[in-house]
Tab-separated table of C-alpha atoms in Angstrom:
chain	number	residue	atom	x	y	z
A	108	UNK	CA	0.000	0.000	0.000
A	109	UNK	CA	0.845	3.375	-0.760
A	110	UNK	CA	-0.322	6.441	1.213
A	111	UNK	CA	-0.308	9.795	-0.163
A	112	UNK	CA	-0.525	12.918	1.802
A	113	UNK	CA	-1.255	16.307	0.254
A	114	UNK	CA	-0.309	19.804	1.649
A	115	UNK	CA	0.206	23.398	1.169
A	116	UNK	CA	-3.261	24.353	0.153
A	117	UNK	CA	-4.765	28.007	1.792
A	118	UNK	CA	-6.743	30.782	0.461
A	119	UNK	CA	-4.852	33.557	-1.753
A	120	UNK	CA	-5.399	35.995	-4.129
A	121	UNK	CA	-6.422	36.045	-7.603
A	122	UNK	CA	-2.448	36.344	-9.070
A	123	UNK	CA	-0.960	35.029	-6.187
A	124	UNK	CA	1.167	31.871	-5.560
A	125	UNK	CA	1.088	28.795	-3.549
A	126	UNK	CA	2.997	25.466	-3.664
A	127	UNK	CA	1.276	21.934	-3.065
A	128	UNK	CA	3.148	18.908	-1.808
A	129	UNK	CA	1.940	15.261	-1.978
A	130	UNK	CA	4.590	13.220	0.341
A	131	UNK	CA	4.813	9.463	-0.045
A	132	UNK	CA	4.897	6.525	2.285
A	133	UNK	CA	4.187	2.822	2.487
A	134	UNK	CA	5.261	0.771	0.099
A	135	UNK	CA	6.994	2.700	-2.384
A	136	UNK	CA	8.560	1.638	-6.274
A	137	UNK	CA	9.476	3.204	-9.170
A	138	UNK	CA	8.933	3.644	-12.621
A	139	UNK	CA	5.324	5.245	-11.429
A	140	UNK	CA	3.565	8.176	-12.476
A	141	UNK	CA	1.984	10.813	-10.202
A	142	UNK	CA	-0.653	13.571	-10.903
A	143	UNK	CA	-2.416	16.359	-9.827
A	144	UNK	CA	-5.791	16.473	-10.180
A	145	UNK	CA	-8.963	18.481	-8.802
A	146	UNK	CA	-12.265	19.297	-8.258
A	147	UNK	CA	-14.305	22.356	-7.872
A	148	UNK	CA	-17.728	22.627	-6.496
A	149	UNK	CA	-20.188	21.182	-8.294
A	150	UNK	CA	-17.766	19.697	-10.955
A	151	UNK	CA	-16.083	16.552	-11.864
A	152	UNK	CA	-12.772	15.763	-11.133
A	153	UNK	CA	-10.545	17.126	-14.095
A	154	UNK	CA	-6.591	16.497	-15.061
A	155	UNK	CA	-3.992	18.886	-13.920
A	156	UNK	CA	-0.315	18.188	-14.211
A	157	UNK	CA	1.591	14.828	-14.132
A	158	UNK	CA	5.416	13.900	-13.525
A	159	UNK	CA	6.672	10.530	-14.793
A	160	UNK	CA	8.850	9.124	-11.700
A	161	UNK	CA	12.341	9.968	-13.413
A	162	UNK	CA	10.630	13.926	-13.652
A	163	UNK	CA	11.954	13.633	-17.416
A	164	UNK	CA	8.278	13.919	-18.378
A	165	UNK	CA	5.722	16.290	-17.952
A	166	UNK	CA	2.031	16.925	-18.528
A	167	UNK	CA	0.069	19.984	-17.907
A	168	UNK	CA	-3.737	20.153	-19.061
A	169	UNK	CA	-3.670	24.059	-21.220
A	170	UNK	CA	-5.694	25.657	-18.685
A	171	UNK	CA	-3.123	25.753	-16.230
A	172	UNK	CA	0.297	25.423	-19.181
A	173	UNK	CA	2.554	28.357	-18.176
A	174	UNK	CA	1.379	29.088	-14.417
A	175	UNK	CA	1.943	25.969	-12.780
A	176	UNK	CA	4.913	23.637	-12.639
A	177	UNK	CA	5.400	20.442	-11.699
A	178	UNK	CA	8.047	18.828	-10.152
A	179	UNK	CA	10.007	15.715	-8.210
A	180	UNK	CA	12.131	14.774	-5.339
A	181	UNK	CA	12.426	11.473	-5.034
A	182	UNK	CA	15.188	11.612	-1.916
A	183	UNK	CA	11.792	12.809	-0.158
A	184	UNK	CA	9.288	10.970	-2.294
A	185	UNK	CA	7.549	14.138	-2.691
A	186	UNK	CA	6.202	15.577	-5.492
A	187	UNK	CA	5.510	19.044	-6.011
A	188	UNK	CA	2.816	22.008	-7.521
A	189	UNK	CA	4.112	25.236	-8.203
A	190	UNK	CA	1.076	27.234	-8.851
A	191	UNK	CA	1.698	30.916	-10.021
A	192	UNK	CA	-0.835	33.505	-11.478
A	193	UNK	CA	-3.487	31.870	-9.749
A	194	UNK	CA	-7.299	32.506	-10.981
A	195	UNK	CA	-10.494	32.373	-9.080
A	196	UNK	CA	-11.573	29.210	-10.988
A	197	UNK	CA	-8.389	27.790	-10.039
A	198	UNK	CA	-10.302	26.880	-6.648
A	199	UNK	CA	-10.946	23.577	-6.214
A	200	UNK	CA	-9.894	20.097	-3.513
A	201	UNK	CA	-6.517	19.303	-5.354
A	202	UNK	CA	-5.517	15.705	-5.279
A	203	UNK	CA	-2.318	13.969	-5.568
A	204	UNK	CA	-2.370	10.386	-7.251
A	205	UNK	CA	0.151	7.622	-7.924
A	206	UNK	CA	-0.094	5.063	-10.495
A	207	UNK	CA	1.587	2.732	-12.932
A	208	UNK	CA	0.287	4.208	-16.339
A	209	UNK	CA	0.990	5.014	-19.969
A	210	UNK	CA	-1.874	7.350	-19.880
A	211	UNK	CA	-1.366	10.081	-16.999
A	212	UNK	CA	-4.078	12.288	-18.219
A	213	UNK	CA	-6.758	9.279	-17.036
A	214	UNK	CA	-7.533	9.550	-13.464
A	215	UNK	CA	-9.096	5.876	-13.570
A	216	UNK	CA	-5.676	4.829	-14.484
A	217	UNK	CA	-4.494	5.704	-11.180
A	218	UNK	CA	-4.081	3.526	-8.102
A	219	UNK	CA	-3.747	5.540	-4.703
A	220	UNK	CA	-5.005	8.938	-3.914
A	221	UNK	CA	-4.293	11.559	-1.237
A	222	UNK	CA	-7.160	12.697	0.384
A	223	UNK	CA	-6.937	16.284	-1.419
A	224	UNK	CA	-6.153	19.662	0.023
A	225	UNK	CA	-8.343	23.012	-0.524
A	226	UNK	CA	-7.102	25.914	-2.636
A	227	UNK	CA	-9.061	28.808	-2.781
A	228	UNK	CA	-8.691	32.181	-4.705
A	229	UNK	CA	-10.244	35.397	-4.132
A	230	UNK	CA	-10.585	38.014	-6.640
C-alpha cells in the first residue's frame, strides 16, 4: 500500500502563488507516475499536471500550461505544484495520485489517492 498525503493548500489571491506537496509513504517503487488532479464545487474531477517518476516527463492540461509547474524529489518521495498567477476558478480540492500508467491524463488509471487539500482564490 501506498499512502499519499497532500499539503500546502490556503486561500490567496487572484495572481498570487502557492505550492502543493503530496509526500509518499508505504510501500513505495518506481517507474510510477503521479498527478495532480482536482475538483471544484459542483464539478467533476478534471486532469492537472503529471510527472513521470524519473521527472523527465511532464504533462500539464492548457488551462493551467505556463502558471503551474510540476516537479520531483524522489530523496523525499515528494512531489511538487508550483502554482503561479493563480485565478479564481483555479479553486478547487486538489488531489495527488500515484499510479503505474501510460496514460497520466486518465484519473481511472491511477491507483492511490491523497485525500486532497483546498485551494481557494479570491478576486
Amino acid at each position: 500500500q501506498v499512502q499519499l498525503v497532500e499539503s500546502g493548500g490556503g486561500l490567496v489571491q487572484a495572481g498570487g502563488s502557492l505550492r502543493l506537496s503530496c509526500a509518499a509513504s508505504g510501500r513505495t517503487s518506481s517507474l510510477h507516475v503521479t498527478g495532480w488532479f482536482r475538483q471544484a464545487p459542483g464539478k467533476e474531477r478534471e486532469f492537472v499536471a503529471a510527472i513521470s517518476w524519473s521527472g523527465s516527463s511532464t504533462y500539464y492540461d492548457d488551462s493551467v500550461k505556463g502558471r503551474f509547474t510540476i516537479s520531483r524529489d524522489n530523496a523525499k518521495n515528494t512531489v511538487y505544484l508550483q502554482m503561479d498567477s493563480l485565478k479564481p476558478e483555479d479553486t478547487a480540492v486538489y488531489y495527488c495520485a500515484r499510479g503505474y500508467t501510460t496514460k497520466p491524463r486518465v484519473q481511472d488509471a491511477y491507483n492511490y489517492w491523497g485525500q486532497g487539500t483546498q485551494v481557494t482564490v479570491s478576486s
